[in-house]
PDB file of C-alpha atoms and ligand atoms in Angstrom:
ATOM      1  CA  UNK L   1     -12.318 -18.628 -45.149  1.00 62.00           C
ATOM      2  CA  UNK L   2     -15.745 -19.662 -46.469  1.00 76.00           C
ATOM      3  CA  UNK L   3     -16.077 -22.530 -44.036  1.00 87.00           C
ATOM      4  CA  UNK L   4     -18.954 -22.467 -41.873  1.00 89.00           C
ATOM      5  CA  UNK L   5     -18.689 -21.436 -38.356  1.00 91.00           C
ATOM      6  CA  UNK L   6     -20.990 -24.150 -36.732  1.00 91.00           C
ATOM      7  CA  UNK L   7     -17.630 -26.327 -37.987  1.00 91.00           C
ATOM      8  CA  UNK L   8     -16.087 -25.333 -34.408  1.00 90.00           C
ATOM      9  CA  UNK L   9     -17.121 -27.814 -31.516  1.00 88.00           C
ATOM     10  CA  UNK L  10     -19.940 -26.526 -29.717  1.00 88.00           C
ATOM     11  CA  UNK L  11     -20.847 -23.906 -32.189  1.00 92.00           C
ATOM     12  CA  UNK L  12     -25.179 -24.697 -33.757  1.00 92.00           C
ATOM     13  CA  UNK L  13     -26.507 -22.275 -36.022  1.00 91.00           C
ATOM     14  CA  UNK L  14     -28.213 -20.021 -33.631  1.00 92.00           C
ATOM     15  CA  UNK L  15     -24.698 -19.190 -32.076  1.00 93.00           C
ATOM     16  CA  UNK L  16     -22.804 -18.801 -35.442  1.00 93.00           C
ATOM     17  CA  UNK L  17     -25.371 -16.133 -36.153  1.00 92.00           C
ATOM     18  CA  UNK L  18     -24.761 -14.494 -32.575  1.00 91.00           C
ATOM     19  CA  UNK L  19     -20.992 -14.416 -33.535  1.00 90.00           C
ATOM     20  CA  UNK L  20     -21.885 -13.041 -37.579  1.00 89.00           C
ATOM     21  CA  UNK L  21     -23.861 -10.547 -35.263  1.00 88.00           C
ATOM     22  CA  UNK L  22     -21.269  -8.749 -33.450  1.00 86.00           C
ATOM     23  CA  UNK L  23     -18.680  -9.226 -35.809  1.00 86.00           C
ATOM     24  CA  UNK L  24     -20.877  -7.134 -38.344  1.00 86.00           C
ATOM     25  CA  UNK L  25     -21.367  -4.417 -35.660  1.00 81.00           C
ATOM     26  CA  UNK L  26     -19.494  -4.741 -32.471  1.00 75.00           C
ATOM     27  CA  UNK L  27     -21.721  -4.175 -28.788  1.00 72.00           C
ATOM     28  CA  UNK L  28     -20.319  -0.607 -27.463  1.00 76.00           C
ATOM     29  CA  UNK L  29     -17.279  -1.206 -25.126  1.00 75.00           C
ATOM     30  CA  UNK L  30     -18.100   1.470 -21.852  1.00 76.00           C
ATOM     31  CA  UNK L  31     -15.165   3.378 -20.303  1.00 80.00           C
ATOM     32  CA  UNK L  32     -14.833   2.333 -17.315  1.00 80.00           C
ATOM     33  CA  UNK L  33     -15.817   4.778 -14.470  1.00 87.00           C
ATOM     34  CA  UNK L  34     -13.493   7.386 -12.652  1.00 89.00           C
ATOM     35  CA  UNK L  35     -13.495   4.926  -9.835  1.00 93.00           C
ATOM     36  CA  UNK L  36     -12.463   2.225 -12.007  1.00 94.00           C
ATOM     37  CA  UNK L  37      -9.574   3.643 -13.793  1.00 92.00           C
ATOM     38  CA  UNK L  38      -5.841   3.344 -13.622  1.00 94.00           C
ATOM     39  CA  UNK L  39      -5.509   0.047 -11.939  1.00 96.00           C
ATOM     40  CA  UNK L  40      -3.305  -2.959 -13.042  1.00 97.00           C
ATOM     41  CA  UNK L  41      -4.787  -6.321 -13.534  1.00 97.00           C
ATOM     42  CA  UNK L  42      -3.148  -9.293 -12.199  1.00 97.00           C
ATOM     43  CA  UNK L  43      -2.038  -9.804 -15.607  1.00 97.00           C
ATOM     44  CA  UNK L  44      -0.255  -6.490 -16.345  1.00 98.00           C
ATOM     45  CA  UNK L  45       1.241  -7.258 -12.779  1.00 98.00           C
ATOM     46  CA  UNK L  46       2.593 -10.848 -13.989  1.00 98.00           C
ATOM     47  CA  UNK L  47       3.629  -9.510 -17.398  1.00 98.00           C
ATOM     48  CA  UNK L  48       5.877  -6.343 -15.458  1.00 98.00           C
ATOM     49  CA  UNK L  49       7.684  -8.292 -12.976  1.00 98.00           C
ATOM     50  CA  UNK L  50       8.516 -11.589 -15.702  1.00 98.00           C
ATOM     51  CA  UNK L  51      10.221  -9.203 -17.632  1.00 98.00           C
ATOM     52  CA  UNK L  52      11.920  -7.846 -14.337  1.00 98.00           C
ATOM     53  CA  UNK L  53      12.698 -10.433 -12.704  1.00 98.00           C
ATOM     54  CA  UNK L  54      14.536  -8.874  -9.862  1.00 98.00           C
ATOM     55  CA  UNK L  55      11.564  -7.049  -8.237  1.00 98.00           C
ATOM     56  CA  UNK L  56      10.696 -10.267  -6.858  1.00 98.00           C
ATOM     57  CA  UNK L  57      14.065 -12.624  -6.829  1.00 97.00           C
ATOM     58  CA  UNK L  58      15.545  -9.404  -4.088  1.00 98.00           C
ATOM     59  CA  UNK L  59      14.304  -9.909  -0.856  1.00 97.00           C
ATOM     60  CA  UNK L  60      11.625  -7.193   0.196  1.00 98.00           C
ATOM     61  CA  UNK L  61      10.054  -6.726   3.485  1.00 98.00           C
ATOM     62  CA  UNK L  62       5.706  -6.058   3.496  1.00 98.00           C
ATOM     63  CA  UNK L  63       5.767  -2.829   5.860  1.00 98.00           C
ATOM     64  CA  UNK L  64       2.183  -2.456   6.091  1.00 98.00           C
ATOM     65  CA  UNK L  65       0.151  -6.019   7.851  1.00 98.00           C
ATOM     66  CA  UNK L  66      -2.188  -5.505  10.665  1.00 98.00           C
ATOM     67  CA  UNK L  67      -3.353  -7.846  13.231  1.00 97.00           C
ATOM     68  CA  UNK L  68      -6.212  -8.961  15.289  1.00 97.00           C
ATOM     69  CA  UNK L  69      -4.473  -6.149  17.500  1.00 96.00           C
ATOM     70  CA  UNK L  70      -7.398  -4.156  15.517  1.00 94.00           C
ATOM     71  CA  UNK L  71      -9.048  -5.392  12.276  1.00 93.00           C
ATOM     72  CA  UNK L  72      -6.817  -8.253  10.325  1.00 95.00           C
ATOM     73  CA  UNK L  73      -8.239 -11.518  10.676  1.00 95.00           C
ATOM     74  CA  UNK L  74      -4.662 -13.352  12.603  1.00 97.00           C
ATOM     75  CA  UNK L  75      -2.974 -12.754  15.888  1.00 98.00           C
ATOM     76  CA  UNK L  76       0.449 -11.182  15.674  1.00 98.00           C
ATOM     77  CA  UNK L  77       2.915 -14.310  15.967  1.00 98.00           C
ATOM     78  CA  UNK L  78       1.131 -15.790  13.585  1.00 98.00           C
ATOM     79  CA  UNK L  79       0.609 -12.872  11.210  1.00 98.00           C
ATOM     80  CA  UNK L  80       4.539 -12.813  11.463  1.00 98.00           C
ATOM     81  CA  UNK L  81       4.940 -16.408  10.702  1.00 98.00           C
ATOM     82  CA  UNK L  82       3.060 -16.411   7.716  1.00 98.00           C
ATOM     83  CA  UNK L  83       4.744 -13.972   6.384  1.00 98.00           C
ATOM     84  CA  UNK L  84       8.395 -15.399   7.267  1.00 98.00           C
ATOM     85  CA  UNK L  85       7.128 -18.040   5.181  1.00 98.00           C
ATOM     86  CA  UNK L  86       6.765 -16.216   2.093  1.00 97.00           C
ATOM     87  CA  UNK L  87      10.392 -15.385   2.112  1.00 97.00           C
ATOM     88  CA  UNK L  88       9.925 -11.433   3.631  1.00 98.00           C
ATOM     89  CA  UNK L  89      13.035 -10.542   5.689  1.00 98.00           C
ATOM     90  CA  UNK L  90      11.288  -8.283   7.560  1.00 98.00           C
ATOM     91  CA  UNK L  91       7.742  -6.588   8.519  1.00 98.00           C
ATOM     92  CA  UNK L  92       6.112  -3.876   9.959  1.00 98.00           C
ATOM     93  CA  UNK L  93       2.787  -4.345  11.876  1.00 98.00           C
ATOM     94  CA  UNK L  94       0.705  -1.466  11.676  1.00 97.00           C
ATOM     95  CA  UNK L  95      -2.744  -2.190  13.418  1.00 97.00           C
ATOM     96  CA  UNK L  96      -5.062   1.227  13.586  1.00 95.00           C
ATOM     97  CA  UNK L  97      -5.010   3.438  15.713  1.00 94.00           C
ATOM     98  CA  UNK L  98      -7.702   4.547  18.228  1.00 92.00           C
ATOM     99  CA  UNK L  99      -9.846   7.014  16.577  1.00 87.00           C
ATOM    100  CA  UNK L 100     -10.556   3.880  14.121  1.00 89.00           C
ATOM    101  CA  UNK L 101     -13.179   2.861  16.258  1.00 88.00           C
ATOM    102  CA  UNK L 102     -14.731   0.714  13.132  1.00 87.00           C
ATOM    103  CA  UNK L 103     -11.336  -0.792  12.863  1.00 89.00           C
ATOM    104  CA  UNK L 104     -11.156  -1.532  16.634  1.00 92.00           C
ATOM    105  CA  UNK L 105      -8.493   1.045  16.795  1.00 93.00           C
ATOM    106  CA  UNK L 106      -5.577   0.919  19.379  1.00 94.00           C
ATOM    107  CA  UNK L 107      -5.396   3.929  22.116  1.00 94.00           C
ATOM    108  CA  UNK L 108      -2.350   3.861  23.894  1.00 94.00           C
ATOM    109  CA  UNK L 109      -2.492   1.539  26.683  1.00 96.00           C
ATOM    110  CA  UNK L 110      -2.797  -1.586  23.998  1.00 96.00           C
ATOM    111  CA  UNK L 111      -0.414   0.105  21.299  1.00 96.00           C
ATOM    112  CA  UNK L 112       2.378   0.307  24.127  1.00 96.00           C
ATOM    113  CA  UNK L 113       1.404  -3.696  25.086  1.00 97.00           C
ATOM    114  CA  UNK L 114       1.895  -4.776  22.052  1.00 98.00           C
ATOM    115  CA  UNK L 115       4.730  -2.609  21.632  1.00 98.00           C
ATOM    116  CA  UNK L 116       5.931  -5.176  24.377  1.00 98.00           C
ATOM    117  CA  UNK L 117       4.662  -8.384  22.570  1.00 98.00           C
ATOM    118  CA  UNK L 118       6.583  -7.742  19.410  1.00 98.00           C
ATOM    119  CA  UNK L 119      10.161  -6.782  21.474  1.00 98.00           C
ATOM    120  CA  UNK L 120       9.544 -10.755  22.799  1.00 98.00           C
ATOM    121  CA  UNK L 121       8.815 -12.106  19.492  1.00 98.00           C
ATOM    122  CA  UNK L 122      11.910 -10.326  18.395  1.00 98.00           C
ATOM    123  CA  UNK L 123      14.019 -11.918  21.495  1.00 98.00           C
ATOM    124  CA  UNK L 124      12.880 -15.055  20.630  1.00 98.00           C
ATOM    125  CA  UNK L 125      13.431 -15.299  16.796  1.00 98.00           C
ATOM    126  CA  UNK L 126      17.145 -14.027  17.810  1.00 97.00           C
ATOM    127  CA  UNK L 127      18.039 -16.182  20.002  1.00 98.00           C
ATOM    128  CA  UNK L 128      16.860 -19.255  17.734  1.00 97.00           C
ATOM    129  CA  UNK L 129      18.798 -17.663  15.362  1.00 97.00           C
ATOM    130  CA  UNK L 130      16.573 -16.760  12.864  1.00 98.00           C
ATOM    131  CA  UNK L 131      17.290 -13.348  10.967  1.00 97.00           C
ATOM    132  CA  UNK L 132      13.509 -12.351  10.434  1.00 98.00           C
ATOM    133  CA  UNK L 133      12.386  -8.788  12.327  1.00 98.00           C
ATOM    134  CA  UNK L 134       9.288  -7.576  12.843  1.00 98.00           C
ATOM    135  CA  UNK L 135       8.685  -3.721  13.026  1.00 98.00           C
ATOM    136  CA  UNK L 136       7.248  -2.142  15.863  1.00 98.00           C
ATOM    137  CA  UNK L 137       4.591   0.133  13.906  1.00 98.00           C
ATOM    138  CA  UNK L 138       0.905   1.576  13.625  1.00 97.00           C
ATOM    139  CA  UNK L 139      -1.003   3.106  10.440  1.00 97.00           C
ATOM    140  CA  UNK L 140      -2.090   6.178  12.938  1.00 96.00           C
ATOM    141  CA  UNK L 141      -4.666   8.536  11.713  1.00 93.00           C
ATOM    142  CA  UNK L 142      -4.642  11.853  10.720  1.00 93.00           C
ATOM    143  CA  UNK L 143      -7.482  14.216  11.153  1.00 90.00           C
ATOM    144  CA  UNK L 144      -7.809  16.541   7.933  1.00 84.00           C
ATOM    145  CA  UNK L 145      -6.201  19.561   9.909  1.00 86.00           C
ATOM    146  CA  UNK L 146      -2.607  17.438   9.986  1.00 85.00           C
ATOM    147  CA  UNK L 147      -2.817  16.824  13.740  1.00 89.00           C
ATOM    148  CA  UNK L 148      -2.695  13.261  14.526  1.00 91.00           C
ATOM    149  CA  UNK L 149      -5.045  10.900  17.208  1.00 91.00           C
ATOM    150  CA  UNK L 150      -2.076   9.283  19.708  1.00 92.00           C
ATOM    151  CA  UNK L 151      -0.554  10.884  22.437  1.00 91.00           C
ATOM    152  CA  UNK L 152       3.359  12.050  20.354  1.00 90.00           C
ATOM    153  CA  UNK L 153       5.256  10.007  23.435  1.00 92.00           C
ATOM    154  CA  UNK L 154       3.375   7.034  23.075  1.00 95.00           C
ATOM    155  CA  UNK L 155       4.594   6.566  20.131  1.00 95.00           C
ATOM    156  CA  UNK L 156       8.822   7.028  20.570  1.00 95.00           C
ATOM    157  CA  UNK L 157       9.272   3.749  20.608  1.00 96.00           C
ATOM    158  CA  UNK L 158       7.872   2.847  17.079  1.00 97.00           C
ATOM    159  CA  UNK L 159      10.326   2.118  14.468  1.00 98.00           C
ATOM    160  CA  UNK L 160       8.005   3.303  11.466  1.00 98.00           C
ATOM    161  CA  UNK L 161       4.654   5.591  12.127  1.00 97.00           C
ATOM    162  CA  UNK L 162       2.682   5.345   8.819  1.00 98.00           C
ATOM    163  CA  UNK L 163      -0.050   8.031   9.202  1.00 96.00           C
ATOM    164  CA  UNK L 164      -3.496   7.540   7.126  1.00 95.00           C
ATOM    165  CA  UNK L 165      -6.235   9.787   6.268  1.00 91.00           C
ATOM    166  CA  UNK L 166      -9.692   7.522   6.671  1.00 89.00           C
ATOM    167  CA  UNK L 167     -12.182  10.412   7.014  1.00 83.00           C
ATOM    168  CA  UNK L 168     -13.383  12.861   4.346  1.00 86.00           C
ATOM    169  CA  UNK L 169     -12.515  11.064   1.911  1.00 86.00           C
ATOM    170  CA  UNK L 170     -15.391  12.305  -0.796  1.00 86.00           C
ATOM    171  CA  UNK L 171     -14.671  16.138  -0.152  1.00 85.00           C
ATOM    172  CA  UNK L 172     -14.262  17.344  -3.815  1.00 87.00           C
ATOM    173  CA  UNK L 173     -12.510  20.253  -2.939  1.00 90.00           C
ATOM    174  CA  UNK L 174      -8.534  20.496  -3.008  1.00 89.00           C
ATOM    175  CA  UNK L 175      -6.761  18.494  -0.113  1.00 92.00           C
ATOM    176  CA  UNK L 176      -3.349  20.021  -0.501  1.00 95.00           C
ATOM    177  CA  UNK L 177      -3.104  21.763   2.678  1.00 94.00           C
ATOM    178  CA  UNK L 178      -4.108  18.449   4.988  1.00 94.00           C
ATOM    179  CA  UNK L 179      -1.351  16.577   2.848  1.00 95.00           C
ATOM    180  CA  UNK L 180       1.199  19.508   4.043  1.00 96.00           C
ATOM    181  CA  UNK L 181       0.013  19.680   7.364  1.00 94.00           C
ATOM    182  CA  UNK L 182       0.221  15.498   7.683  1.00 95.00           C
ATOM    183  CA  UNK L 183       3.970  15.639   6.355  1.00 96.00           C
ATOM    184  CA  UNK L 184       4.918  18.580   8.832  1.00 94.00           C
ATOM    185  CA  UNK L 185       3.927  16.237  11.868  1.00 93.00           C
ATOM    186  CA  UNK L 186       7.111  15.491  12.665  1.00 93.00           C
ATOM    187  CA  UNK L 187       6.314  11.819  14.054  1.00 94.00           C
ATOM    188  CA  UNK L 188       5.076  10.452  10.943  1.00 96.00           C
ATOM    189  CA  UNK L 189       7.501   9.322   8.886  1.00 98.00           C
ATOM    190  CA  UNK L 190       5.357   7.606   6.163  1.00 98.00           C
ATOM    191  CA  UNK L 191       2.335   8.752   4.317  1.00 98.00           C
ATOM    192  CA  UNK L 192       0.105   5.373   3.677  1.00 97.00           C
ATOM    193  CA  UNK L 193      -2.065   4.998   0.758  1.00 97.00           C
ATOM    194  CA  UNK L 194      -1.983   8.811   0.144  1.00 97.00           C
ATOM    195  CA  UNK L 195      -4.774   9.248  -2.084  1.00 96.00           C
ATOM    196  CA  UNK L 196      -7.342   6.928  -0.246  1.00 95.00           C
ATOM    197  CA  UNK L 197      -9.088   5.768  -3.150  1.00 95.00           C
ATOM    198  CA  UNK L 198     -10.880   2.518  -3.462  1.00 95.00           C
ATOM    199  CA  UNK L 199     -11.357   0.613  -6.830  1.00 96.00           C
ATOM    200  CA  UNK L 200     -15.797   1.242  -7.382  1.00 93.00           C
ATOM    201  CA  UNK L 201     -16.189   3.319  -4.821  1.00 93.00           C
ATOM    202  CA  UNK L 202     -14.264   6.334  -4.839  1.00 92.00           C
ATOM    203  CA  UNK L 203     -11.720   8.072  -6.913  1.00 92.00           C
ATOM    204  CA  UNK L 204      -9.736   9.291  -3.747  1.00 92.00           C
ATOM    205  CA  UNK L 205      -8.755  12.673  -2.550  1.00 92.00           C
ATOM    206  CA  UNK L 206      -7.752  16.110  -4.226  1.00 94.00           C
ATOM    207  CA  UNK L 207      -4.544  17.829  -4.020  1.00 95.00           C
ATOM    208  CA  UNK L 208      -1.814  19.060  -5.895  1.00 97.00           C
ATOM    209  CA  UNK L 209       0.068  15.995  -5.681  1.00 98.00           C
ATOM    210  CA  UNK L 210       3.468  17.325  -6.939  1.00 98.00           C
ATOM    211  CA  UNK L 211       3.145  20.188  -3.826  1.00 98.00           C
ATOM    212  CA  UNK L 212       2.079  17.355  -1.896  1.00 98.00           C
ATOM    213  CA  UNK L 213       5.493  15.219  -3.193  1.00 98.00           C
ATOM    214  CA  UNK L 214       7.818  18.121  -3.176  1.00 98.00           C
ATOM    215  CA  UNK L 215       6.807  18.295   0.273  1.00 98.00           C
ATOM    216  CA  UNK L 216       7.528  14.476   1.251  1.00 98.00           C
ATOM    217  CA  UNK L 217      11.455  15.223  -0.438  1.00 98.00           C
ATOM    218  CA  UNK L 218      12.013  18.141   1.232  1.00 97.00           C
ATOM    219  CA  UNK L 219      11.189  16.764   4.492  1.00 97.00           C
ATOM    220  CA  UNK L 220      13.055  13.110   3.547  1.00 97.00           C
ATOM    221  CA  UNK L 221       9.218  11.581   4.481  1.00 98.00           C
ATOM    222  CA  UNK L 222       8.464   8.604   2.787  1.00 98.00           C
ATOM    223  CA  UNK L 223       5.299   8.061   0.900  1.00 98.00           C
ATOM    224  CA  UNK L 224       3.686   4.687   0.428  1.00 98.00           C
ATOM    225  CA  UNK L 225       2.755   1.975  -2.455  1.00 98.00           C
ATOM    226  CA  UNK L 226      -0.114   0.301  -0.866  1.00 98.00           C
ATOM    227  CA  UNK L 227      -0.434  -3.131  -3.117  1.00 98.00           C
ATOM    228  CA  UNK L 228      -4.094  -4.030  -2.190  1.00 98.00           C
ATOM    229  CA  UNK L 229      -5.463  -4.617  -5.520  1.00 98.00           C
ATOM    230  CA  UNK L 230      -8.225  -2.169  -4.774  1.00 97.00           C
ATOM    231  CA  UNK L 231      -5.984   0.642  -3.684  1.00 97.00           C
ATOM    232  CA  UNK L 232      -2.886   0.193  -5.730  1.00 98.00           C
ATOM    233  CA  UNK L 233      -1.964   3.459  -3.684  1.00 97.00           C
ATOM    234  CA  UNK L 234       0.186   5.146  -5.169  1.00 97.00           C
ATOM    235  CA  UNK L 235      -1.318   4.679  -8.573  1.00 98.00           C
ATOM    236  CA  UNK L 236       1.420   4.342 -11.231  1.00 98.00           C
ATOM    237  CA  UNK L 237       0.532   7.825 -12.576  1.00 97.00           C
ATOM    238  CA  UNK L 238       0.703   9.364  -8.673  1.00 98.00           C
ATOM    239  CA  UNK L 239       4.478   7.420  -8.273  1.00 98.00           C
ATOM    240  CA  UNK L 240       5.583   8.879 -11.983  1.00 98.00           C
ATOM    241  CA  UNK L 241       4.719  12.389 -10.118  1.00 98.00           C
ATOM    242  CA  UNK L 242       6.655  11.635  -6.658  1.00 98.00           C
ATOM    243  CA  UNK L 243       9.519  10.515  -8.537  1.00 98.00           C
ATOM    244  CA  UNK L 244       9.484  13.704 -10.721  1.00 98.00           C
ATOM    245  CA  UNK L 245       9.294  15.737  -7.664  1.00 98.00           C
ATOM    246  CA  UNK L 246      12.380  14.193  -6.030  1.00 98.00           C
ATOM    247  CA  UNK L 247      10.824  11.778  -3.360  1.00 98.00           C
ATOM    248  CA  UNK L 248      13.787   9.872  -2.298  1.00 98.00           C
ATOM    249  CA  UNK L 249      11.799   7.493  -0.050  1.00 98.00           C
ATOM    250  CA  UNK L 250       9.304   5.017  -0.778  1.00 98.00           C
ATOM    251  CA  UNK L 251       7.641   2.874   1.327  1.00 98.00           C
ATOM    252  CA  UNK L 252       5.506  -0.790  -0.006  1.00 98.00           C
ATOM    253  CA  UNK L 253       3.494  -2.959   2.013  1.00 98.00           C
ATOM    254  CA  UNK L 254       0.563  -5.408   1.390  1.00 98.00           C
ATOM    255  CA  UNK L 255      -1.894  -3.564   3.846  1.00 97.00           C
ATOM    256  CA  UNK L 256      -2.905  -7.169   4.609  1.00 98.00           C
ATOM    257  CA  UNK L 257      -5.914  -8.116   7.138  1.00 97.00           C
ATOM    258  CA  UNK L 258      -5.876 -11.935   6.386  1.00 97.00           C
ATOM    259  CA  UNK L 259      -2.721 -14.248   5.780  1.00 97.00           C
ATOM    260  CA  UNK L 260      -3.463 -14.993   1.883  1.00 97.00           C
ATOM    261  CA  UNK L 261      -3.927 -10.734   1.396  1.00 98.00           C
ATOM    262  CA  UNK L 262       0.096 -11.010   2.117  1.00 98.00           C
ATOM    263  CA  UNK L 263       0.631 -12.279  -1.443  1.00 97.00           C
ATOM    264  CA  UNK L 264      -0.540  -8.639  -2.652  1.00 98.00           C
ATOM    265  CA  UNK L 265       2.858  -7.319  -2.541  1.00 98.00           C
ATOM    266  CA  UNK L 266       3.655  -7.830  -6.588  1.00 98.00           C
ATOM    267  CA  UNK L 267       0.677  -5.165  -7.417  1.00 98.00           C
ATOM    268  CA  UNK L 268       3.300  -2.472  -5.655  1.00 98.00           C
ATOM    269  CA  UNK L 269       6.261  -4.112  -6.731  1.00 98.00           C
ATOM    270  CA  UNK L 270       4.939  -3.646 -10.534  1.00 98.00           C
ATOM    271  CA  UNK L 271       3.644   0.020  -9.760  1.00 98.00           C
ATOM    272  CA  UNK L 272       7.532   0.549  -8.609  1.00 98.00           C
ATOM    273  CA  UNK L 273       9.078  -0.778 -11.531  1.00 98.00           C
ATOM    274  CA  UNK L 274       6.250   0.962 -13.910  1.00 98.00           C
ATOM    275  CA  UNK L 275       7.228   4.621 -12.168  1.00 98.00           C
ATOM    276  CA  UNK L 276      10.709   3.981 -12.507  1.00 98.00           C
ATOM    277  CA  UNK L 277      11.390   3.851  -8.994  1.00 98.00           C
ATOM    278  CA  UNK L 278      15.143   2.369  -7.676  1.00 98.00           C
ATOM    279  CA  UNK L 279      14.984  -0.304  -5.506  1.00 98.00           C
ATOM    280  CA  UNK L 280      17.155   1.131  -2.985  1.00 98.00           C
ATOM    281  CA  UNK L 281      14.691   4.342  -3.043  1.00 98.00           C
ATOM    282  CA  UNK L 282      12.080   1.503  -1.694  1.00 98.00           C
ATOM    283  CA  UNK L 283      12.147   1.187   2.353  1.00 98.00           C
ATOM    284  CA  UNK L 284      11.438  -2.819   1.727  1.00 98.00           C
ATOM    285  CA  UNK L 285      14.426  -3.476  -0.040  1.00 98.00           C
ATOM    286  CA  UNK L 286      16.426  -1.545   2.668  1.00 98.00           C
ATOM    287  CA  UNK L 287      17.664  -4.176   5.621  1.00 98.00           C
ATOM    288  CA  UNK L 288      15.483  -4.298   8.871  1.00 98.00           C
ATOM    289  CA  UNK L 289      18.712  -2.086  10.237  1.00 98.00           C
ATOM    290  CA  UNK L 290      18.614   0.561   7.738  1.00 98.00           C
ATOM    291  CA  UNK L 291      15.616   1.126   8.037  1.00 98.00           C
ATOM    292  CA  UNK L 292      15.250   1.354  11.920  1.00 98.00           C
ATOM    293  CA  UNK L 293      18.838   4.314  11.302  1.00 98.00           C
ATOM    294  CA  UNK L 294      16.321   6.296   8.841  1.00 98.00           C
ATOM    295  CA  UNK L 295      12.954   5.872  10.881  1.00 97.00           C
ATOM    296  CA  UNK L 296      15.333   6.708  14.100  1.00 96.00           C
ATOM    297  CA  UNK L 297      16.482   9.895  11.949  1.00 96.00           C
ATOM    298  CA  UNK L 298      13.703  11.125  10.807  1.00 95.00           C
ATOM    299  CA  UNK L 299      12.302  11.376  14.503  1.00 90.00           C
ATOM    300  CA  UNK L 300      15.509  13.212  14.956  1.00 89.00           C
ATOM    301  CA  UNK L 301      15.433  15.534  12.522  1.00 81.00           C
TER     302      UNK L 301
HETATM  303 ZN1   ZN F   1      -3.923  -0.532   6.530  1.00 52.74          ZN
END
């Protein structure tokens, strides 16, 4: 007290009257726009799982990483290997499917080769002995009636079908009928970053979400945690609500186009652990075989 501020290193007399300045009356702070709200930072993220730990010492599997199948930036092998290397047991690919033209969607001739392509990968990292799996899977869209864009057989021999809304997105009226219709399609097991919003750019889509969730439990569906920064989809507030409304399945991948957007996965892990969610409630911390019995069940019925 009563020392001068132009004492500090690098602080002249024009500064310390800056400082004085907004000290005396502080600049307005702006709320942040709808779009903007109700993501974690990086360092909410870091300060969540150090204090847990476990969420990242348990091995979890990244079930959403797409390909140069249709719009990641790595073939599939090497998609997979990357992601071996960061210690996931296990992951699903889910390229796009075809009425993603802007993606360079899949139809069903190239969904069933590379249907073919993983069960080889598969082979090979059994017989070398190596426990890592990769899910044969798609992130298939859904129109907003519920029906969905692949021929139903094509898609038997998937292990996981996440299914996406990526149209009408900005619609400001109530979604909660598409949401139902989605979850009564009785191939998709997952429903991937259900709100669709995007951080500066949109707020996401409308619907009473604990219809929507009660929904997803009655059925057994899973709904997803995409961990893209920019999604964080489910939001914390959105997985509070699923878990209220008796979801018993959640799903948590990266959504990863490029082999560094693989290290996303802590933004869901900390959303998880935030909501409250039990590990063993998350598909990812389920072995590769459990989860292939649920997906396999689910189709069932
Ligand atoms: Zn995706």
């Amino acid at each position: 007290m009563g020392r001068s501020l132009t004492e500090l290193r690098a602080v002249g007399p024009w500064i310390a009257a800056r400082i004085h300045g907004w000290l005396d009356a502080p600049p307005d702070i702006l709320e942040p726009d709808e779009t903007r709200k109700g993501f974690l930072t990086m360092a909410e993220v870091r300060r969540v799982l150090d204090a847990e730990p476990e969420w990242e010492r348990t091995p979890h599997a990244d079930l959403q990483v797409h390909t140069t199948d249709s719009d990641g930036g790595l073939p599939l092998p090497e998609m997979a290997a990357r992601a071996r290397g960061l210690g996931r047991p296990f992951i699903a690919i889910t390229d796009h499917s075809k009425s993603l033209t802007i993606a360079n969607g899949m139809d069903e001739g190239r969904l069933a080769d590379q249907i073919v392509r993983i069960g080889h990968l598969n082979a090979e990292l059994a017989a070398s002995g190596d426990p890592f799996r990769v899910l044969r899977s798609i992130e298939m869209d859904v129109f907003p009636d519920g029906t969905c864009d692949m021929e139903p057989h094509t898609l038997a021999p998937l292990d996981l079908v996440l299914g996406a809304f990526h149209s009408k997105l900005r619609i400001r009226e109530d979604q909660t009928e598409r949401y139902l219709a989605a979850l009564r399609e009785p191939s998709v097991h997952v429903l991937a970053h259900p709100q669709a919003r995007m951080y500066g750019r949109r707020t996401g889509v409308r619907a009473d979400w604990a219809r929507v969730f009660a929904e997803a439990a009655e059925r057994g569906k899973a709904v997803e945690i995409d961990a893209t920064p920019a999604r964080q989809d489910l939001s914390v507030e959105l997985a509070r609500v699923a878990m209220a409304e008796g979801v018993r399945w959640f799903s948590m991948g990266s959504d990863a186009h490029s082999a560094s957007e693989l290290q996303f996965l802590p933004f869901g892990l900390a959303t998880a652990a935030l909501a409250g969610i039990p590990r063993e409630r998350i598909l990812s911390y389920r072995t590769v075989d459990e989860v292939v019995a649920w997906g396999r069940e689910l189709r069932a019925g």
